[in-house]
Amino acid sequence: MKLLRYTLYVFAGLLLLASAAFGFLYFHTPNTAPARTITVRMERDRIERGRYLFRLGDCDGCHSERDFSRFGGPVVETGRGRGNVLPFNDLPGRIVAANITPDVETGIGSWTDGEKIRAIREGVDRDGRALFPMMPYGFYRYMSDDDVECLVAYLNSLKPVKNALPRTAVRFPVSMLMKFAPEPAGPVKAPDRRNPRVYGEYLVTVAGCMDCHTPFEKGKLDLTMKFAGGRAFEASGLKVVSANITPHAETGIGKWDFARFQQRFRAYQPYVHEGSPKVGPEKFTVMPWLNLSQLPDEDLAAIFEYLNSQTPVDHLVEKAKFQRASLE
Ligand code: HEC
Ligand code: HEC
């Protein structure tokens, strides 16, 4: 009898704790700062800078209509920024990359520039709801004030595309845990471009290289394997695995000189200008080759230098699992 009562107390205690924890999570609101009051300058060179950042950050990757019957999934120009229900397997629910064109009804045309900046760097929508962190705000938070303002100027210059999408519906418990991801970014200074390693780190961060090139397990990046590759991307029966881009001599890019690295990217430039060729499913890739092939030499050199400063990780990503492009 005594034991039963004891068990009951323990049980009731646990229940109380669990419901308190649930209540805490349920009512927890993301950590946010008020959106800045700002109207970004719509000057031609700033919009151009924004276009560059849009490419570097691969916003197209999730937010634009793409044609994966062609190498690298080139953007269908009439659907740039229109948003997508993301097709990847293993997502915790229905994840919808929003329409980020200036369409007032279905896009972000009615948002203030400050709200757009906050969404990109801090991960909350205009109502303060946490964005699913697949939207890489954890990396974009390091984008400088000036750069994010240029990026928003470019977003404002996009053609409005009417494309109504369903809402994101994240499954429990991820729906609760993700409320802890947003964080105010504060003012962010521009990186020192004269220091290639610092500048390289900035570029690699905004480009999300680490996100894709680090193994991803149980909803988290395995940071002991930074840049070591092996993250799988599967969508609609297609699959690709990222490469090891640490300076490991045998399994990474340790034996590459800059010319080889540069050529690996430059090789795709003709596809940008002349259109990507039709390819079969074995050439499927999510690596933003088309965007990154357009980076200036200074950027590629800084990225190469930064990657080479990283810890080499011995991690053989089976070649059969990812396709080195036909051009190599
Ligand atoms: C890896 C995929 C991915 C990439 C890359 C990405 N986004 Fe997103 N983005 C998302 C997803 C998914 C959401 C919606 C999350 C949600 O609804 O919880 C989103 C939401 C947003 C929102 C909020 C819009 C709204 O209506 O809530 C903005 C603004 C935005 N992204 C801008 C950008 C910009 C600008 C870039 C490039 C610098 C970018 N995104 C790159 C996936 C991505
Ligand atoms: C959206 C995910 C994604 C992003 C972002 C990304 N990569 Fe990749 N990357 C891949 C995948 C997948 C592969 C393997 C398939 C292929 O080669 O196309 C790859 C391949 C590569 C290769 C070829 C390696 C080899 O052995 O041939 C290099 C180099 C590379 N990435 C560097 C980078 C750098 C540098 C960045 C950031 C500037 C970056 N990647 C950003 C997914 C990504």
GROMACS .gro file of C-alpha atoms and ligand atoms in nm:
model
  414
    1MET     CA    1   0.000   0.000   0.000
    2LYS     CA    2   0.274   0.235   0.103
    3LEU     CA    3   0.469   0.152  -0.204
    4LEU     CA    4   0.169   0.219  -0.425
    5ARG     CA    5   0.117   0.558  -0.270
    6TYR     CA    6   0.481   0.639  -0.309
    7THR     CA    7   0.467   0.540  -0.675
    8LEU     CA    8   0.163   0.757  -0.722
    9TYR     CA    9   0.338   1.057  -0.572
   10VAL     CA   10   0.637   1.007  -0.794
   11PHE     CA   11   0.413   0.964  -1.092
   12ALA     CA   12   0.210   1.275  -1.012
   13GLY     CA   13   0.532   1.466  -0.957
   14LEU     CA   14   0.668   1.360  -1.291
   15LEU     CA   15   0.345   1.447  -1.464
   16LEU     CA   16   0.352   1.792  -1.309
   17LEU     CA   17   0.709   1.844  -1.420
   18ALA     CA   18   0.634   1.725  -1.770
   19SER     CA   19   0.334   1.951  -1.806
   20ALA     CA   20   0.531   2.244  -1.667
   21ALA     CA   21   0.803   2.176  -1.922
   22PHE     CA   22   0.546   2.143  -2.196
   23GLY     CA   23   0.376   2.464  -2.091
   24PHE     CA   24   0.709   2.642  -2.082
   25LEU     CA   25   0.791   2.526  -2.434
   26TYR     CA   26   0.443   2.581  -2.564
   27PHE     CA   27   0.420   2.939  -2.446
   28HIS     CA   28   0.784   3.023  -2.501
   29THR     CA   29   0.818   3.298  -2.758
   30PRO     CA   30   1.137   3.331  -2.962
   31ASN     CA   31   1.401   3.575  -2.851
   32THR     CA   32   1.354   3.872  -3.079
   33ALA     CA   33   1.444   4.235  -3.101
   34PRO     CA   34   1.214   4.491  -3.261
   35ALA     CA   35   1.262   4.519  -3.636
   36ARG     CA   36   1.474   4.816  -3.738
   37THR     CA   37   1.303   5.124  -3.876
   38ILE     CA   38   1.481   5.157  -4.205
   39THR     CA   39   1.409   5.207  -4.571
   40VAL     CA   40   1.692   5.058  -4.772
   41ARG     CA   41   1.846   5.267  -5.046
   42MET     CA   42   1.742   5.142  -5.388
   43GLU     CA   43   2.056   5.249  -5.574
   44ARG     CA   44   2.176   5.053  -5.871
   45ASP     CA   45   2.513   4.948  -5.727
   46ARG     CA   46   2.350   4.842  -5.400
   47ILE     CA   47   2.094   4.629  -5.585
   48GLU     CA   48   2.384   4.471  -5.777
   49ARG     CA   49   2.562   4.396  -5.451
   50GLY     CA   50   2.236   4.241  -5.329
   51ARG     CA   51   2.213   4.023  -5.638
   52TYR     CA   52   2.564   3.901  -5.566
   53LEU     CA   53   2.468   3.817  -5.206
   54PHE     CA   54   2.150   3.643  -5.319
   55ARG     CA   55   2.372   3.420  -5.535
   56LEU     CA   56   2.635   3.369  -5.269
   57GLY     CA   57   2.373   3.274  -5.008
   58ASP     CA   58   2.196   3.051  -5.263
   59CYS     CA   59   1.853   3.193  -5.184
   60ASP     CA   60   1.746   3.038  -5.515
   61GLY     CA   61   1.831   2.698  -5.373
   62CYS     CA   62   1.512   2.691  -5.167
   63HIS     CA   63   1.306   2.992  -5.274
   64SER     CA   64   1.305   2.978  -5.655
   65GLU     CA   65   1.148   2.755  -5.915
   66ARG     CA   66   1.419   2.530  -6.059
   67ASP     CA   67   1.457   2.289  -6.346
   68PHE     CA   68   1.630   1.977  -6.219
   69SER     CA   69   1.611   1.809  -6.557
   70ARG     CA   70   1.913   2.032  -6.630
   71PHE     CA   71   2.252   2.028  -6.463
   72GLY     CA   72   2.259   2.217  -6.134
   73GLY     CA   73   1.886   2.293  -6.138
   74PRO     CA   74   1.895   2.634  -6.309
   75VAL     CA   75   1.635   2.886  -6.195
   76VAL     CA   76   1.323   2.925  -6.404
   77GLU     CA   77   1.340   3.304  -6.435
   78THR     CA   78   0.963   3.362  -6.406
   79GLY     CA   79   0.966   3.178  -6.072
   80ARG     CA   80   1.257   3.349  -5.901
   81GLY     CA   81   1.176   3.385  -5.532
   82ARG     CA   82   0.825   3.243  -5.571
   83GLY     CA   83   0.880   2.990  -5.289
   84ASN     CA   84   0.853   2.612  -5.274
   85VAL     CA   85   0.717   2.334  -5.062
   86LEU     CA   86   1.055   2.172  -5.001
   87PRO     CA   87   1.073   1.823  -5.148
   88PHE     CA   88   1.352   1.676  -4.932
   89ASN     CA   89   1.298   1.350  -4.747
   90ASP     CA   90   1.350   1.343  -4.370
   91LEU     CA   91   1.200   1.684  -4.297
   92PRO     CA   92   1.001   1.709  -3.973
   93GLY     CA   93   0.673   1.805  -4.136
   94ARG     CA   94   0.577   2.026  -4.426
   95ILE     CA   95   0.849   2.284  -4.471
   96VAL     CA   96   0.764   2.570  -4.703
   97ALA     CA   97   1.029   2.814  -4.820
   98ALA     CA   98   0.819   3.128  -4.842
   99ASN     CA   99   0.743   3.343  -5.144
  100ILE     CA  100   1.000   3.622  -5.097
  101THR     CA  101   0.903   3.832  -5.399
  102PRO     CA  102   0.739   4.174  -5.337
  103ASP     CA  103   0.394   4.037  -5.420
  104VAL     CA  104   0.169   4.194  -5.157
  105GLU     CA  105  -0.077   3.907  -5.119
  106THR     CA  106   0.137   3.597  -5.145
  107GLY     CA  107   0.489   3.733  -5.096
  108ILE     CA  108   0.653   3.978  -4.855
  109GLY     CA  109   0.548   4.294  -5.038
  110SER     CA  110   0.376   4.436  -4.733
  111TRP     CA  111   0.667   4.375  -4.495
  112THR     CA  112   0.886   4.665  -4.388
  113ASP     CA  113   1.252   4.650  -4.487
  114GLY     CA  114   1.338   4.613  -4.118
  115GLU     CA  115   1.116   4.306  -4.091
  116LYS     CA  116   1.285   4.151  -4.394
  117ILE     CA  117   1.628   4.215  -4.245
  118ARG     CA  118   1.518   4.061  -3.916
  119ALA     CA  119   1.375   3.751  -4.087
  120ILE     CA  120   1.697   3.693  -4.281
  121ARG     CA  121   1.941   3.742  -3.995
  122GLU     CA  122   1.738   3.657  -3.686
  123GLY     CA  123   1.488   3.397  -3.801
  124VAL     CA  124   1.145   3.532  -3.713
  125ASP     CA  125   0.863   3.635  -3.943
  126ARG     CA  126   0.688   3.970  -3.912
  127ASP     CA  127   0.469   3.838  -3.629
  128GLY     CA  128   0.764   3.707  -3.432
  129ARG     CA  129   0.707   3.339  -3.519
  130ALA     CA  130   1.027   3.135  -3.531
  131LEU     CA  131   1.126   3.027  -3.882
  132PHE     CA  132   1.225   2.666  -3.928
  133PRO     CA  133   1.607   2.682  -3.905
  134MET     CA  134   1.659   2.515  -4.239
  135MET     CA  135   1.628   2.877  -4.347
  136PRO     CA  136   1.998   2.942  -4.275
  137TYR     CA  137   1.957   3.245  -4.047
  138GLY     CA  138   2.210   3.085  -3.812
  139PHE     CA  139   2.467   3.169  -4.082
  140TYR     CA  140   2.309   3.481  -4.229
  141ARG     CA  141   2.323   3.646  -3.887
  142TYR     CA  142   2.688   3.720  -3.963
  143MET     CA  143   2.596   3.917  -4.275
  144SER     CA  144   2.704   4.277  -4.228
  145ASP     CA  145   2.446   4.554  -4.190
  146ASP     CA  146   2.545   4.703  -4.520
  147ASP     CA  147   2.526   4.369  -4.701
  148VAL     CA  148   2.188   4.269  -4.562
  149GLU     CA  149   2.052   4.611  -4.661
  150CYS     CA  150   2.177   4.558  -5.017
  151LEU     CA  151   2.024   4.210  -5.017
  152VAL     CA  152   1.687   4.354  -4.919
  153ALA     CA  153   1.720   4.619  -5.191
  154TYR     CA  154   1.764   4.333  -5.439
  155LEU     CA  155   1.464   4.145  -5.295
  156ASN     CA  156   1.259   4.463  -5.339
  157SER     CA  157   1.368   4.477  -5.702
  158LEU     CA  158   1.245   4.125  -5.783
  159LYS     CA  159   0.939   4.085  -6.002
  160PRO     CA  160   0.638   4.015  -5.782
  161VAL     CA  161   0.524   3.657  -5.844
  162LYS     CA  162   0.176   3.554  -5.736
  163ASN     CA  163   0.217   3.214  -5.579
  164ALA     CA  164   0.012   3.117  -5.277
  165LEU     CA  165   0.170   2.842  -5.071
  166PRO     CA  166   0.051   2.634  -4.778
  167ARG     CA  167   0.189   2.727  -4.437
  168THR     CA  168   0.487   2.554  -4.283
  169ALA     CA  169   0.370   2.283  -4.042
  170VAL     CA  170   0.652   2.151  -3.825
  171ARG     CA  171   0.594   1.835  -3.623
  172PHE     CA  172   0.619   1.817  -3.245
  173PRO     CA  173   0.867   1.826  -3.069
  174VAL     CA  174   1.078   2.009  -3.330
  175SER     CA  175   0.805   2.274  -3.347
  176MET     CA  176   0.881   2.361  -2.984
  177LEU     CA  177   1.256   2.319  -2.983
  178MET     CA  178   1.305   2.544  -3.284
  179LYS     CA  179   1.169   2.838  -3.088
  180PHE     CA  180   1.512   2.861  -2.930
  181ALA     CA  181   1.690   2.911  -3.263
  182PRO     CA  182   1.613   3.279  -3.334
  183GLU     CA  183   1.842   3.534  -3.175
  184PRO     CA  184   1.893   3.908  -3.225
  185ALA     CA  185   2.195   3.975  -3.446
  186GLY     CA  186   2.276   4.330  -3.335
  187PRO     CA  187   2.485   4.556  -3.556
  188VAL     CA  188   2.731   4.357  -3.770
  189LYS     CA  189   3.046   4.512  -3.915
  190ALA     CA  190   3.172   4.428  -4.263
  191PRO     CA  191   3.468   4.185  -4.273
  192ASP     CA  192   3.820   4.302  -4.347
  193ARG     CA  193   3.861   4.218  -4.714
  194ARG     CA  194   4.236   4.265  -4.704
  195ASN     CA  195   4.266   3.962  -4.480
  196PRO     CA  196   4.184   3.663  -4.705
  197ARG     CA  197   4.123   3.425  -4.419
  198VAL     CA  198   3.879   3.658  -4.246
  199TYR     CA  199   3.711   3.745  -4.574
  200GLY     CA  200   3.707   3.376  -4.671
  201GLU     CA  201   3.536   3.284  -4.347
  202TYR     CA  202   3.272   3.548  -4.413
  203LEU     CA  203   3.204   3.413  -4.762
  204VAL     CA  204   3.197   3.050  -4.650
  205THR     CA  205   2.955   3.143  -4.370
  206VAL     CA  206   2.713   3.333  -4.589
  207ALA     CA  207   2.738   3.064  -4.859
  208GLY     CA  208   2.646   2.791  -4.610
  209CYS     CA  209   2.930   2.563  -4.725
  210MET     CA  210   2.955   2.413  -4.378
  211ASP     CA  211   2.586   2.340  -4.356
  212CYS     CA  212   2.590   2.119  -4.664
  213HIS     CA  213   2.940   1.980  -4.626
  214THR     CA  214   2.912   1.852  -4.268
  215PRO     CA  215   2.740   1.524  -4.176
  216PHE     CA  216   2.390   1.584  -4.043
  217GLU     CA  217   2.245   1.341  -3.794
  218LYS     CA  218   1.937   1.354  -3.573
  219GLY     CA  219   1.864   1.712  -3.674
  220LYS     CA  220   2.214   1.838  -3.593
  221LEU     CA  221   2.542   1.898  -3.772
  222ASP     CA  222   2.826   1.678  -3.644
  223LEU     CA  223   3.076   1.956  -3.576
  224THR     CA  224   3.362   1.713  -3.510
  225MET     CA  225   3.342   1.652  -3.886
  226LYS     CA  226   3.326   2.013  -4.007
  227PHE     CA  227   3.349   2.030  -4.389
  228ALA     CA  228   3.419   1.654  -4.409
  229GLY     CA  229   3.122   1.585  -4.637
  230GLY     CA  230   2.884   1.293  -4.634
  231ARG     CA  231   2.560   1.480  -4.583
  232ALA     CA  232   2.295   1.321  -4.800
  233PHE     CA  233   2.028   1.511  -4.992
  234GLU     CA  234   1.736   1.309  -5.116
  235ALA     CA  235   1.435   1.441  -5.299
  236SER     CA  236   1.184   1.280  -5.531
  237GLY     CA  237   1.391   0.966  -5.579
  238LEU     CA  238   1.709   1.163  -5.645
  239LYS     CA  239   2.008   1.149  -5.416
  240VAL     CA  240   2.342   1.320  -5.380
  241VAL     CA  241   2.601   1.325  -5.103
  242SER     CA  242   2.832   1.617  -5.032
  243ALA     CA  243   3.208   1.595  -5.076
  244ASN     CA  244   3.488   1.621  -4.820
  245ILE     CA  245   3.630   1.974  -4.865
  246THR     CA  246   3.872   1.970  -4.572
  247PRO     CA  247   4.245   1.989  -4.656
  248HIS     CA  248   4.287   1.614  -4.599
  249ALA     CA  249   4.531   1.494  -4.867
  250GLU     CA  250   4.368   1.161  -4.946
  251THR     CA  251   3.999   1.208  -4.880
  252GLY     CA  252   3.958   1.585  -4.907
  253ILE     CA  253   4.095   1.859  -5.130
  254GLY     CA  254   4.438   1.874  -4.963
  255LYS     CA  255   4.623   1.801  -5.286
  256TRP     CA  256   4.440   2.064  -5.489
  257ASP     CA  257   4.621   2.380  -5.583
  258PHE     CA  258   4.425   2.700  -5.630
  259ALA     CA  259   4.416   2.660  -6.009
  260ARG     CA  260   4.236   2.327  -5.976
  261PHE     CA  261   3.992   2.464  -5.721
  262GLN     CA  262   3.919   2.766  -5.935
  263GLN     CA  263   3.875   2.553  -6.246
  264ARG     CA  264   3.633   2.323  -6.063
  265PHE     CA  265   3.400   2.624  -6.024
  266ARG     CA  266   3.479   2.813  -6.345
  267ALA     CA  267   3.399   2.507  -6.554
  268TYR     CA  268   3.028   2.576  -6.505
  269GLN     CA  269   3.034   2.936  -6.620
  270PRO     CA  270   2.934   2.846  -6.978
  271TYR     CA  271   2.622   2.679  -6.837
  272VAL     CA  272   2.520   3.010  -6.683
  273HIS     CA  273   2.546   3.192  -7.012
  274GLU     CA  274   2.444   2.925  -7.258
  275GLY     CA  275   2.206   2.724  -7.043
  276SER     CA  276   2.266   2.398  -6.855
  277PRO     CA  277   2.253   2.072  -7.049
  278LYS     CA  278   1.980   1.817  -6.987
  279VAL     CA  279   2.107   1.550  -6.749
  280GLY     CA  280   1.987   1.221  -6.606
  281PRO     CA  281   1.922   1.154  -6.236
  282GLU     CA  282   2.282   1.036  -6.186
  283LYS     CA  283   2.401   1.395  -6.231
  284PHE     CA  284   2.160   1.538  -5.975
  285THR     CA  285   2.330   1.785  -5.740
  286VAL     CA  286   2.232   2.054  -5.493
  287MET     CA  287   2.581   2.206  -5.494
  288PRO     CA  288   2.515   2.563  -5.616
  289TRP     CA  289   2.766   2.531  -5.903
  290LEU     CA  290   2.581   2.772  -6.131
  291ASN     CA  291   2.576   3.047  -5.871
  292LEU     CA  292   2.922   2.991  -5.731
  293SER     CA  293   3.087   2.968  -6.074
  294GLN     CA  294   3.017   3.341  -6.099
  295LEU     CA  295   3.219   3.443  -5.794
  296PRO     CA  296   3.515   3.672  -5.864
  297ASP     CA  297   3.868   3.528  -5.836
  298GLU     CA  298   3.928   3.726  -5.517
  299ASP     CA  299   3.639   3.541  -5.352
  300LEU     CA  300   3.739   3.195  -5.470
  301ALA     CA  301   4.095   3.260  -5.350
  302ALA     CA  302   3.974   3.370  -5.005
  303ILE     CA  303   3.741   3.068  -4.979
  304PHE     CA  304   4.026   2.836  -5.080
  305GLU     CA  305   4.257   2.990  -4.823
  306TYR     CA  306   3.998   2.962  -4.548
  307LEU     CA  307   3.916   2.599  -4.627
  308ASN     CA  308   4.286   2.518  -4.623
  309SER     CA  309   4.314   2.664  -4.272
  310GLN     CA  310   4.063   2.408  -4.143
  311THR     CA  311   4.142   2.078  -3.969
  312PRO     CA  312   4.192   1.799  -4.223
  313VAL     CA  313   3.940   1.522  -4.156
  314ASP     CA  314   4.004   1.171  -4.281
  315HIS     CA  315   3.663   1.085  -4.418
  316LEU     CA  316   3.621   0.901  -4.740
  317VAL     CA  317   3.293   0.989  -4.904
  318GLU     CA  318   3.231   0.706  -5.146
  319LYS     CA  319   3.274   0.844  -5.491
  320ALA     CA  320   2.994   0.630  -5.618
  321LYS     CA  321   2.765   0.823  -5.389
  322PHE     CA  322   2.828   1.163  -5.532
  323GLN     CA  323   2.896   1.251  -5.886
  324ARG     CA  324   3.202   1.445  -5.968
  325ALA     CA  325   3.082   1.655  -6.250
  326SER     CA  326   3.135   1.539  -6.604
  327LEU     CA  327   3.365   1.830  -6.676
  328GLU     CA  328   3.649   1.729  -6.450
  329HEC     C1  329   1.808   2.579  -4.731
  329HEC     C2  330   1.686   2.648  -4.769
  329HEC     C3  331   1.681   2.799  -4.765
  329HEC     C4  332   1.773   2.889  -4.813
  329HEC     C5  333   1.907   2.862  -4.878
  329HEC     C6  334   1.716   3.021  -4.788
  329HEC     N1  335   1.595   3.009  -4.727
  329HEC    FE1  336   1.472   3.164  -4.673
  329HEC     N2  337   1.343   3.032  -4.590
  329HEC     C7  338   1.353   2.894  -4.599
  329HEC     C8  339   1.240   2.834  -4.534
  329HEC     C9  340   1.213   2.684  -4.521
  329HEC    C10  341   1.161   2.940  -4.484
  329HEC    C11  342   1.027   2.931  -4.408
  329HEC    C12  343   1.047   2.879  -4.269
  329HEC    C13  344   0.916   2.866  -4.194
  329HEC     O1  345   0.811   2.893  -4.252
  329HEC     O2  346   0.922   2.831  -4.076
  329HEC    C14  347   1.228   3.064  -4.523
  329HEC    C15  348   1.182   3.191  -4.492
  329HEC    C16  349   1.239   3.309  -4.538
  329HEC    C17  350   1.186   3.441  -4.513
  329HEC    C18  351   1.061   3.472  -4.431
  329HEC    C19  352   0.944   3.487  -4.524
  329HEC    C20  353   0.809   3.461  -4.463
  329HEC     O3  354   0.708   3.492  -4.530
  329HEC     O4  355   0.801   3.409  -4.350
  329HEC    C21  356   1.266   3.529  -4.579
  329HEC    C22  357   1.251   3.679  -4.585
  329HEC    C23  358   1.371   3.451  -4.642
  329HEC     N3  359   1.351   3.318  -4.615
  329HEC    C24  360   1.472   3.505  -4.719
  329HEC    C25  361   1.580   3.431  -4.767
  329HEC    C26  362   1.694   3.491  -4.834
  329HEC    C27  363   1.708   3.638  -4.869
  329HEC    C28  364   1.781   3.389  -4.859
  329HEC    C29  365   1.920   3.398  -4.920
  329HEC    C30  366   2.013   3.492  -4.858
  329HEC    C31  367   1.721   3.266  -4.811
  329HEC     N4  368   1.599   3.296  -4.756
  329HEC    C32  369   1.778   3.140  -4.822
  329HEC    C33  370   1.455   2.822  -4.657
  329HEC    C34  371   1.569   2.876  -4.713
  330HEC     C1  372   2.314   2.317  -5.084
  330HEC     C2  373   2.427   2.236  -5.042
  330HEC     C3  374   2.566   2.281  -5.076
  330HEC     C4  375   2.624   2.406  -5.053
  330HEC     C5  376   2.557   2.531  -4.997
  330HEC     C6  377   2.762   2.394  -5.091
  330HEC     N1  378   2.788   2.269  -5.138
  330HEC    FE1  379   2.965   2.206  -5.222
  330HEC     N2  380   2.879   2.029  -5.272
  330HEC     C7  381   2.753   1.988  -5.235
  330HEC     C8  382   2.731   1.854  -5.286
  330HEC     C9  383   2.604   1.771  -5.267
  330HEC    C10  384   2.848   1.815  -5.355
  330HEC    C11  385   2.876   1.683  -5.427
  330HEC    C12  386   2.812   1.677  -5.562
  330HEC    C13  387   2.876   1.764  -5.665
  330HEC     O1  388   3.000   1.763  -5.680
  330HEC     O2  389   2.802   1.836  -5.733
  330HEC    C14  390   2.938   1.929  -5.345
  330HEC    C15  391   3.067   1.935  -5.403
  330HEC    C16  392   3.160   2.034  -5.381
  330HEC    C17  393   3.295   2.035  -5.433
  330HEC    C18  394   3.356   1.930  -5.524
  330HEC    C19  395   3.451   1.843  -5.446
  330HEC    C20  396   3.516   1.737  -5.528
  330HEC     O3  397   3.586   1.654  -5.467
  330HEC     O4  398   3.500   1.735  -5.650
  330HEC    C21  399   3.356   2.148  -5.385
  330HEC    C22  400   3.500   2.193  -5.410
  330HEC    C23  401   3.259   2.217  -5.304
  330HEC     N3  402   3.140   2.146  -5.306
  330HEC    C24  403   3.286   2.333  -5.235
  330HEC    C25  404   3.185   2.412  -5.176
  330HEC    C26  405   3.210   2.543  -5.121
  330HEC    C27  406   3.344   2.611  -5.113
  330HEC    C28  407   3.088   2.591  -5.079
  330HEC    C29  408   3.055   2.725  -5.022
  330HEC    C30  409   3.108   2.840  -5.096
  330HEC    C31  410   2.989   2.486  -5.107
  330HEC     N4  411   3.053   2.379  -5.164
  330HEC    C32  412   2.854   2.497  -5.079
  330HEC    C33  413   2.659   2.061  -5.166
  330HEC    C34  414   2.672   2.196  -5.130
   0.00000   0.00000   0.00000
